[in-house]
Amino acid sequence: MNILLVYPRVAETFWSFRHALKIVRRRSAFPPLGALTVAAMLPGSWNKCVIDMNVQDLKDADMTWADYVFISAMIAQKDSARQVIDRCHNLGIKCVGGGPLFNSYDQDYSDVDHLVLGEAEVNLPPFIADLAAGAAKHRYDSKEHPSLQATPAPLWDLINLKDYSSMSIQYSRGCPFNCEFCDIIIMNGRVPRCKSNEQVLEELNGLYDRGWRGALFIVDDNFIGIKKKVKGLLRELIRWQWQRNMPFTFFTEASVDLAEDEELMNLMVVAGFNKVFLGLETPSEESLKECGKTQNLKRSLAESVSIIQRHGLAVMGGFIIGFDNDPPDIFQRQVDFIQQTGVVTAMIGLLTAIPGTRLYQRLEQEDRLLFQASGDNTDVAGSLNFIPKMDRQMIVNGYRWVMSTIYSPEMFYQRVLAFLRDYQPKAKTFREGNDILTFFRSLWYLGLADQKCGRDCYVRLLKEAFSRYRNSLTDVVTLSIYGYHFRKLFWSPHIPLQWEEWWAGQFHPREG
Ligand code: B12
């Protein structure tokens, strides 16, 4: 049996890092972890091939080689996935869909020959058995949440690691919290399930033996879901990393209550973590209450960010605009919060109702749902798929202003300085020759070739970093390269930095 696993192209979004990738000379930011994991679950005797369309084209010859095309996708790959499905139909090849896109929007994929939904650990074995017996059904959709202790290590040999700027592994699935808008708890449940420490170390060995060094994303829904267990893992990670001279620099996703656990932050930093993505969402307490994000209300959010950054973990933040309780000054408040706390990489999205979530159910009951969201919450046209309480145009205009403002060169570099004042890097991280080349390329793209305003700001920042924050120099260059990508996507020099000035030129709902 020949199986072709396809990872469709992701739309250009905040996370595609397209403009940054050309500076670091990589084709894509992250590997197709779901497809590689599924490949490892297929019978050993089957031939497997992975095509990640973000690094190479999918040719008809690749497709006709296959008996089955397995498509692994999330919502941001919807358009490309549709093209792959249509190509399968035209070429007469059977296709199988799995992953978050098909889980959430299964009704749109009745033409896919087989939908293997939920977690592959549960639904793939019966599909494979039926396939072997020549009696495969259209749909396998058990919602059971299996233990991860039998999940195999991804088949890394099916991709070229050098195409990616970061590798990924998964330690756990699920999150104990119950935020109204989040579909993770629908997909993966509220009781976190972890791999064993041995499994994680085996996956790390697999990457290390294949020559990977540098960034490694632990893609968990909430890495600190079970604090006691994760501390045990971190102690083993520290030993593993130190024995090999710290080959990996980790980053992950966690909840804000990380700030309350000194020991956990210290263990993470010693193990080589230098960044953490937190769902900060909003400085408006009323909006946090509305969405049930109680973990963000325990202490001041700004203080939590500061504590985490002082421990040596750079905070990347997710923020949301569009809650019913958002006050009219939410736009300015979000900008002020982000600037003051020095959350350099800030992903602000419009609130989106995803099927299956408590938010979706509530808006459905209130008859406020409008259309199916694009899935990219930074896309003003395709997000905000419900009737908001605040005037819709005001939210869209305000959102554009927030994005353009925080990614304007002036505000961005000011924010990096605010971050440097708090951040105390401690992680002994791996440095490679490529870092130096990247630095010189950044000088070209962000220094010489950029617009005057961006260029001047970057040079000023580098001078400041050289004189006062030499330990953070690599972080400064990396953050600036990310910032360059965001600036290309979101900054408009025509949008003034002053809210009043922008607002004066806008449509005013009350005036009609
Ligand atoms: C890492 C991650 C990312 C990474 C990149 C991943 C990549 N390689 O490109 C980054 C940070 C870039 C990212 C970005 C985004 N992400 Co994301 N991301 C994740 C995260 C946290 C982990 C994904 C992962 O690797 N999981 C580990 C693997 C093993 O799990 P898996 O892929 O689900 O695969 C399992 C099953 O689904 C199944 N399976 C998967 N594929 C297939 C295929 C077949 C044929 C079969 C049979 C089975 C099968 O088997 C696997 C084992 O059980 C998930 C949340 C999650 N827990 O999965 C969100 C998630 C996938 N992301 C999501 C979203 C919305 C986004 C963004 C659009 C957010 C945004 N607003 O911009 C952007 C996309 C833009 C972009 N350009 O990439 C949503 C998708 C929702 C949906 N229904 O499609 C998720 C589910 C999180 C969420 N609930 O919000 N993401």
XYZ file of C-alpha atoms and ligand atoms in Angstrom:
603
model
C 0.000 0.000 0.000
C 1.364 3.448 -0.935
C 0.233 6.280 1.327
C 0.882 9.924 0.531
C 0.376 12.240 3.517
C -0.275 15.813 2.450
C -0.035 18.922 4.632
C -1.788 21.684 2.627
C -0.510 25.247 2.334
C -1.336 27.553 5.248
C -2.811 30.929 4.449
C -0.574 33.889 5.079
C -1.271 34.853 8.661
C 0.379 36.132 11.787
C 1.874 32.683 12.331
C 3.058 31.918 8.790
C 6.212 33.995 9.468
C 6.675 34.264 5.707
C 8.623 37.528 5.817
C 10.823 36.259 8.636
C 11.566 32.945 6.948
C 13.393 34.601 4.071
C 15.806 36.159 6.588
C 16.485 32.913 8.426
C 16.583 31.065 5.070
C 14.030 28.393 5.946
C 10.942 27.358 3.981
C 8.437 26.940 6.792
C 8.215 27.688 10.490
C 6.982 24.338 11.856
C 6.844 20.724 10.665
C 3.542 18.875 10.018
C 3.553 17.081 13.350
C 0.074 15.525 13.015
C 0.898 13.957 9.630
C 4.256 12.638 10.875
C 2.563 11.135 13.939
C -0.155 9.501 11.837
C 2.548 8.123 9.501
C 4.145 6.426 12.499
C 0.828 4.706 13.288
C 0.465 3.137 9.831
C 1.592 -0.454 9.303
C 5.377 -0.742 8.936
C 5.023 -2.609 5.653
C 3.197 0.284 3.912
C 5.184 2.810 1.868
C 4.784 6.356 3.168
C 5.671 9.729 1.795
C 4.929 13.192 3.273
C 4.487 16.312 1.160
C 4.318 19.515 3.130
C 2.990 21.981 0.558
C 4.526 24.806 2.568
C 7.965 23.610 1.530
C 7.390 21.882 -1.824
C 4.821 21.632 -4.615
C 2.428 18.721 -4.782
C 2.795 17.147 -8.208
C 0.271 14.904 -9.961
C 2.969 12.219 -10.146
C 3.219 12.230 -6.332
C -0.511 11.723 -6.146
C -0.811 8.981 -8.763
C 1.924 7.026 -6.923
C -0.427 6.756 -3.955
C -3.233 4.296 -3.284
C -4.569 6.745 -0.704
C -3.898 10.423 -0.066
C -4.139 11.266 3.628
C -4.791 14.969 4.221
C -3.919 16.518 7.579
C -5.127 20.071 8.039
C -6.375 22.827 10.299
C -8.733 25.635 9.412
C -5.976 27.952 8.147
C -5.348 25.388 5.377
C -8.974 25.176 4.260
C -8.544 26.560 0.704
C -5.497 24.509 -0.093
C -7.081 21.370 1.404
C -10.108 21.864 -0.841
C -7.836 22.030 -3.908
C -6.063 18.820 -2.883
C -9.396 17.040 -2.396
C -10.613 18.190 -5.832
C -7.348 17.054 -7.425
C -7.776 13.626 -5.806
C -11.274 13.365 -7.285
C -10.050 14.407 -10.746
C -7.219 11.882 -10.661
C -9.475 9.167 -9.275
C -7.449 8.711 -6.092
C -9.137 7.985 -2.790
C -8.564 10.562 -0.054
C -8.748 10.433 3.716
C -9.230 13.541 5.865
C -8.082 13.971 9.449
C -6.977 16.708 11.849
C -8.691 19.833 13.269
C -10.127 21.126 9.966
C -12.148 17.959 9.348
C -13.051 17.627 13.034
C -14.611 21.081 13.244
C -16.108 21.375 9.754
C -16.940 17.747 8.863
C -20.227 18.792 7.224
C -18.222 20.509 4.448
C -16.326 17.338 3.594
C -18.917 14.723 2.760
C -17.115 14.237 -0.598
C -13.924 13.073 1.151
C -13.839 9.284 0.810
C -13.006 8.604 4.460
C -13.122 10.958 7.432
C -10.999 9.712 10.301
C -11.860 12.244 12.968
C -10.866 12.796 16.587
C -7.583 11.417 17.790
C -5.861 8.986 15.439
C -4.814 6.763 18.372
C -8.498 5.761 18.649
C -9.954 6.033 15.153
C -7.089 5.061 12.858
C -6.722 1.374 13.919
C -10.348 0.431 13.053
C -10.043 2.291 9.747
C -6.833 0.432 8.878
C -8.416 -2.895 9.841
C -11.504 -2.198 7.701
C -9.330 -1.040 4.827
C -7.345 -4.266 4.938
C -10.634 -6.195 4.908
C -11.858 -4.116 1.935
C -14.729 -2.683 3.975
C -13.640 0.802 4.999
C -16.529 3.035 6.143
C -16.998 6.704 5.331
C -16.600 7.944 8.879
C -14.725 7.060 12.049
C -15.486 9.534 14.784
C -15.151 8.166 18.289
C -14.659 11.104 20.660
C -12.697 9.069 23.176
C -9.606 10.760 24.596
C -6.932 8.058 24.697
C -3.831 7.850 26.847
C -0.781 9.200 25.009
C 1.490 6.549 26.459
C 1.221 4.454 23.293
C 1.541 7.342 20.832
C 4.566 6.623 18.641
C 7.347 9.129 17.933
C 6.797 11.070 14.673
C 8.508 9.656 11.567
C 11.056 12.464 11.180
C 12.743 10.787 8.230
C 9.794 11.668 6.014
C 10.756 15.362 6.003
C 13.938 17.365 5.596
C 14.459 19.008 8.995
C 16.519 21.796 7.412
C 13.406 23.142 5.671
C 12.048 24.343 9.041
C 13.040 27.090 11.446
C 11.751 25.129 14.441
C 10.948 21.524 15.261
C 7.909 20.498 17.319
C 7.016 17.790 19.760
C 3.902 17.217 21.825
C 4.034 16.277 25.509
C 0.393 16.567 26.535
C -3.110 17.195 25.211
C -5.958 18.955 26.990
C -6.284 21.919 29.327
C -7.931 22.064 32.781
C -9.508 25.508 32.254
C -12.870 26.264 30.690
C -12.639 29.471 28.637
C -15.879 30.136 26.815
C -14.364 30.669 23.344
C -11.846 27.808 23.328
C -12.364 24.632 21.322
C -9.289 22.863 22.668
C -11.271 21.475 25.569
C -13.847 20.179 23.061
C -11.116 18.559 20.940
C -8.796 17.338 23.661
C -10.743 17.460 26.903
C -10.172 19.115 30.280
C -8.119 16.369 31.849
C -4.592 16.762 30.494
C -3.011 13.555 29.239
C 0.760 13.316 29.139
C 3.350 11.182 27.427
C 5.814 9.458 29.728
C 9.170 11.136 30.355
C 10.833 8.273 28.458
C 8.664 8.926 25.388
C 9.615 12.612 25.401
C 13.319 11.879 25.767
C 13.092 9.317 22.984
C 11.551 11.949 20.705
C 14.304 14.396 21.636
C 16.951 11.751 20.940
C 15.353 11.172 17.541
C 15.715 14.844 16.644
C 19.174 15.170 18.183
C 20.485 12.089 16.335
C 19.215 13.522 13.064
C 21.293 16.629 13.686
C 18.601 19.061 14.829
C 19.864 21.930 17.027
C 18.079 25.103 18.121
C 14.396 25.962 18.468
C 11.924 23.334 19.617
C 8.235 24.096 20.112
C 6.405 21.936 22.659
C 2.979 22.290 21.058
C 0.852 21.450 24.103
C -2.497 23.098 24.692
C -1.231 23.997 28.151
C 2.236 22.689 29.008
C 1.679 23.253 32.731
C -1.737 21.541 32.853
C -0.452 19.109 35.482
C 2.287 20.985 37.323
C 3.583 18.102 39.397
C 4.106 15.877 36.360
C 5.691 18.582 34.270
C 8.196 19.348 37.019
C 9.272 15.693 36.936
C 9.716 15.919 33.174
C 11.675 19.174 33.466
C 14.167 17.616 35.905
C 14.882 14.917 33.327
C 15.050 17.459 30.525
C 17.651 19.436 32.452
C 19.839 16.367 32.799
C 19.386 15.476 29.126
C 20.145 19.004 27.931
C 23.212 19.505 30.132
C 24.716 16.175 29.064
C 24.584 17.401 25.454
C 25.556 21.038 26.008
C 22.021 22.431 25.668
C 21.223 21.559 22.046
C 17.595 22.761 22.154
C 15.918 26.028 23.033
C 12.328 25.301 24.016
C 9.190 27.366 23.835
C 5.627 26.399 24.616
C 2.069 27.462 25.483
C 0.918 27.795 29.084
C -1.632 29.464 31.314
C -0.922 32.655 33.260
C -0.868 30.821 36.606
C 2.719 29.954 35.646
C 3.605 33.245 37.383
C 2.483 31.769 40.707
C 4.943 28.907 40.625
C 8.507 30.037 41.191
C 9.915 26.510 41.092
C 8.222 25.745 37.780
C 9.532 28.915 36.114
C 13.052 28.205 37.361
C 12.958 24.605 36.176
C 11.766 25.686 32.744
C 14.501 28.255 32.368
C 17.248 25.883 33.514
C 15.931 23.268 31.075
C 16.424 25.755 28.235
C 13.006 27.388 27.780
C 13.258 31.010 26.720
C 9.736 31.852 25.513
C 6.188 31.066 26.499
C 2.905 31.854 24.765
C 0.160 32.918 27.198
C -3.523 33.554 26.551
C -3.612 37.018 28.177
C -6.737 38.023 26.202
C -7.650 41.437 27.623
C -6.919 44.019 30.310
C -10.699 44.400 30.816
C -11.639 42.418 33.921
C -15.296 42.399 32.955
C -14.431 40.711 29.657
C -12.254 38.138 31.432
C -15.172 37.335 33.741
C -17.497 37.071 30.747
C -15.367 34.407 29.043
C -14.707 32.499 32.253
C -10.957 33.074 32.186
C -10.709 32.964 35.951
C -7.010 32.059 35.950
C -6.249 35.538 34.547
C -8.117 37.286 37.344
C -6.179 36.006 40.329
C -3.651 38.819 40.263
C -2.827 41.747 38.031
C -2.092 40.462 34.532
C 0.663 43.023 34.053
C 2.354 41.813 37.216
C 2.163 38.180 36.062
C 3.803 39.048 32.741
C 6.521 40.980 34.513
C 7.240 38.118 36.940
C 7.545 35.603 34.106
C 9.809 37.857 32.005
C 12.011 38.611 35.019
C 12.504 34.893 35.444
C 13.919 34.684 31.923
C 10.919 33.649 29.842
C 9.896 36.059 27.099
C 6.117 36.290 27.048
C 4.298 36.017 23.715
C 0.688 37.001 24.271
C -2.639 36.146 22.703
C -5.222 38.957 22.984
C -8.877 39.177 21.998
C -11.091 42.100 21.040
C -14.865 41.806 20.595
C -16.172 40.634 23.976
C -19.642 41.849 24.930
C -18.141 43.616 27.939
C -15.364 45.393 26.062
C -15.583 49.096 26.948
C -15.319 51.700 24.140
C -11.729 52.508 25.132
C -10.641 48.849 24.787
C -8.462 49.634 21.755
C -6.314 52.163 23.582
C -6.249 49.955 26.680
C -4.988 46.943 24.734
C -2.218 49.029 23.156
C -1.232 50.540 26.519
C -1.150 47.134 28.188
C 0.971 45.573 25.453
C 3.396 48.503 25.370
C 3.765 48.762 29.128
C 4.251 45.062 29.779
C 6.680 44.659 26.859
C 4.846 41.735 25.268
C 6.803 42.065 22.039
C 5.056 39.288 20.111
C 1.390 40.075 20.603
C -1.216 38.195 18.607
C -4.443 40.133 18.780
C -7.467 38.464 17.311
C -11.117 39.303 16.930
C -13.364 37.091 19.009
C -14.507 34.147 16.889
C -17.265 31.636 17.612
C -15.924 28.175 16.785
C -18.497 25.342 16.486
C -18.772 23.240 19.622
C -17.642 25.936 22.038
C -19.747 27.400 24.866
C -19.481 30.746 23.102
C -20.955 29.282 19.912
C -23.857 27.758 21.840
C -24.583 30.998 23.693
C -24.546 33.112 20.526
C -26.697 30.560 18.740
C -29.283 30.765 21.547
C -29.144 34.559 21.384
C -29.596 34.335 17.585
C -26.384 36.278 16.997
C -24.411 33.913 14.762
C -23.721 35.184 11.245
C -21.407 32.924 9.230
C -18.708 30.314 9.481
C -15.431 31.916 10.495
C -12.297 31.805 8.361
C -10.412 30.458 11.372
C -7.768 33.158 11.166
C -8.674 35.467 14.023
C -6.451 38.245 12.674
C -8.510 38.396 9.476
C -11.008 41.251 9.894
C -13.305 40.115 7.086
C -13.464 36.456 8.018
C -13.495 36.674 11.803
C -16.085 38.173 14.186
C -18.735 35.792 12.837
C -21.503 37.061 15.119
C -23.401 40.251 15.919
C -21.255 42.043 18.508
C -22.548 44.353 21.236
C -20.278 47.193 20.174
C -20.826 48.599 16.695
C -19.231 46.170 14.223
C -17.512 48.848 12.140
C -16.085 50.405 15.273
C -14.566 47.069 16.273
C -13.093 46.491 12.825
C -11.655 50.012 12.594
C -10.394 49.888 16.156
C -8.797 46.517 15.558
C -6.984 47.791 12.441
C -5.674 50.698 14.465
C -4.435 48.448 17.285
C -2.574 46.122 14.895
C -1.039 48.915 12.863
C -0.042 50.835 15.982
C 1.669 48.035 17.879
C 3.564 46.917 14.773
C 4.617 50.400 13.691
C 8.423 50.625 13.906
C 8.352 53.250 16.691
C 5.976 51.358 18.982
C 7.505 47.981 18.217
C 11.052 48.997 19.097
C 9.878 50.950 22.158
C 8.227 47.730 23.280
C 11.387 45.682 22.771
C 13.138 48.146 25.113
C 10.363 47.809 27.709
C 10.820 44.048 27.465
C 14.599 44.269 27.863
C 14.236 46.284 31.043
C 12.326 43.378 32.654
C 13.790 40.346 30.943
C 16.658 38.577 32.587
C 17.829 35.843 30.225
C 19.113 32.841 32.093
C 18.566 29.969 29.688
C 21.903 28.694 28.462
C 20.865 28.402 24.857
C 22.512 26.801 21.893
C 24.265 29.204 19.534
C 25.200 28.212 16.036
C 27.146 29.798 13.202
C 23.830 30.414 11.497
C 22.947 32.960 14.229
C 25.775 35.184 13.015
C 24.672 34.895 9.385
C 21.111 35.661 10.458
C 22.370 38.746 12.275
C 24.046 40.034 9.095
C 20.998 39.262 6.994
C 18.860 41.144 9.538
C 21.173 44.125 9.064
C 20.375 44.031 5.375
C 16.611 43.500 5.557
C 15.773 45.517 8.679
C 18.650 47.935 8.462
C 19.607 48.828 4.908
C 16.681 47.661 2.790
C 13.816 48.724 5.100
C 11.947 52.008 5.046
C 13.759 54.870 6.729
C 11.658 54.818 9.877
C 12.122 51.063 10.404
C 15.837 51.288 9.622
C 16.514 54.111 12.089
C 14.615 52.340 14.856
C 16.465 49.050 14.311
C 19.881 50.702 14.352
C 18.990 52.609 17.553
C 17.785 49.388 19.178
C 20.944 47.490 18.243
C 23.123 50.264 19.680
C 21.169 50.185 22.922
C 21.314 46.373 23.075
C 25.076 46.369 22.439
C 25.715 48.823 25.213
C 23.224 47.686 27.880
C 21.705 44.293 27.082
C 24.473 42.272 25.484
C 23.178 38.970 26.962
C 19.907 39.471 25.152
C 21.372 40.277 21.752
C 20.199 37.052 20.071
C 16.706 37.624 21.475
C 16.724 41.197 20.197
C 17.614 40.075 16.669
C 15.048 37.238 16.705
C 12.280 39.482 18.026
C 13.109 42.149 15.475
C 12.892 39.609 12.654
C 9.450 38.517 13.883
C 8.530 42.190 14.147
C 9.553 42.713 10.527
C 7.075 39.984 9.463
C 4.252 41.487 11.544
C 5.047 44.968 10.279
C 4.750 43.768 6.673
C 1.340 42.258 7.468
C -0.231 44.784 9.793
C 1.434 48.201 9.766
C 0.044 50.924 7.609
C 2.000 54.230 7.653
C -1.312 55.973 6.828
C -2.852 55.007 10.154
C -1.865 57.591 12.773
C -0.453 56.391 16.093
C -2.835 58.624 18.047
C -6.235 57.041 18.563
C -8.000 60.428 18.562
C -6.509 61.326 15.213
C -7.493 57.970 13.669
C -10.919 57.998 15.234
C -11.657 61.534 14.005
C -11.338 60.312 10.403
C -13.567 57.254 10.900
C -17.193 56.400 10.490
C -18.981 57.230 13.745
C -21.770 54.807 14.600
C -23.743 57.275 16.714
C -23.732 59.836 13.941
C -25.037 57.065 11.655
C 1.300 23.932 16.971
C 0.043 24.641 16.562
C 0.180 25.649 15.658
C 1.500 26.045 15.060
C 1.843 25.420 13.733
C 1.461 24.074 13.362
C 2.019 23.743 11.984
N 2.718 22.704 11.829
O 1.820 24.438 11.023
C 1.267 27.550 14.810
C 1.681 28.304 16.041
C 1.967 28.130 13.617
C -0.240 27.555 14.665
C -0.905 28.524 13.991
C -2.262 28.601 13.915
N -3.144 27.795 14.495
Co -2.611 26.254 15.500
N -2.303 24.893 16.714
C -1.223 24.292 17.062
C -1.538 23.259 18.146
C -1.269 23.903 19.495
C -0.809 21.954 18.074
C -0.856 21.271 16.687
C -0.084 19.998 16.744
O 1.000 19.876 16.216
N -0.636 19.004 17.442
C -0.004 17.719 17.634
C -0.537 16.711 16.609
C 0.004 15.344 16.916
O -1.947 16.725 16.746
P -2.930 16.899 15.486
O -2.303 17.657 14.400
O -4.241 17.329 15.958
O -3.034 15.373 14.968
C -3.750 14.398 15.658
C -5.190 14.232 15.154
O -5.780 15.456 14.795
C -5.063 13.268 14.030
N -4.742 13.730 12.678
C -4.114 14.827 12.270
N -3.983 14.832 10.949
C -4.517 13.722 10.490
C -4.641 13.228 9.193
C -5.262 12.008 8.982
C -5.427 11.506 7.601
C -5.748 11.271 10.099
C -6.385 9.960 9.876
C -5.622 11.764 11.401
C -5.015 12.974 11.577
O -4.026 12.424 14.449
C -3.094 13.083 15.296
C -2.849 12.201 16.481
O -4.020 11.989 17.213
C -3.050 23.049 17.893
C -3.821 22.593 19.077
C -3.764 21.093 19.198
N -3.836 20.636 20.398
O -3.636 20.330 18.260
C -3.482 24.398 17.346
C -4.593 24.456 16.301
C -4.366 23.358 15.296
N -4.387 25.739 15.670
C -5.474 26.344 15.360
C -5.548 27.613 14.741
C -6.922 28.217 14.567
C -4.405 28.267 14.303
C -4.343 29.617 13.594
C -5.313 29.771 12.441
C -4.519 30.700 14.644
C -4.555 32.096 14.087
N -5.473 32.807 14.542
O -3.807 32.552 13.298
C -2.893 29.640 13.094
C -2.733 29.180 11.637
C -1.910 30.043 10.807
C -0.674 29.422 10.237
N -0.178 30.095 9.294
O -0.146 28.398 10.596
C -6.673 25.544 15.761
C -7.335 24.863 14.579
C -8.835 24.914 14.664
C -9.426 24.087 13.580
N -10.546 23.507 13.877
O -8.934 23.933 12.503
C -6.070 24.570 16.818
C -6.768 23.241 16.929
C -6.038 25.328 18.158
C -7.345 25.932 18.523
N -8.275 25.220 19.010
O -7.548 27.074 18.379
N -0.796 26.502 15.271
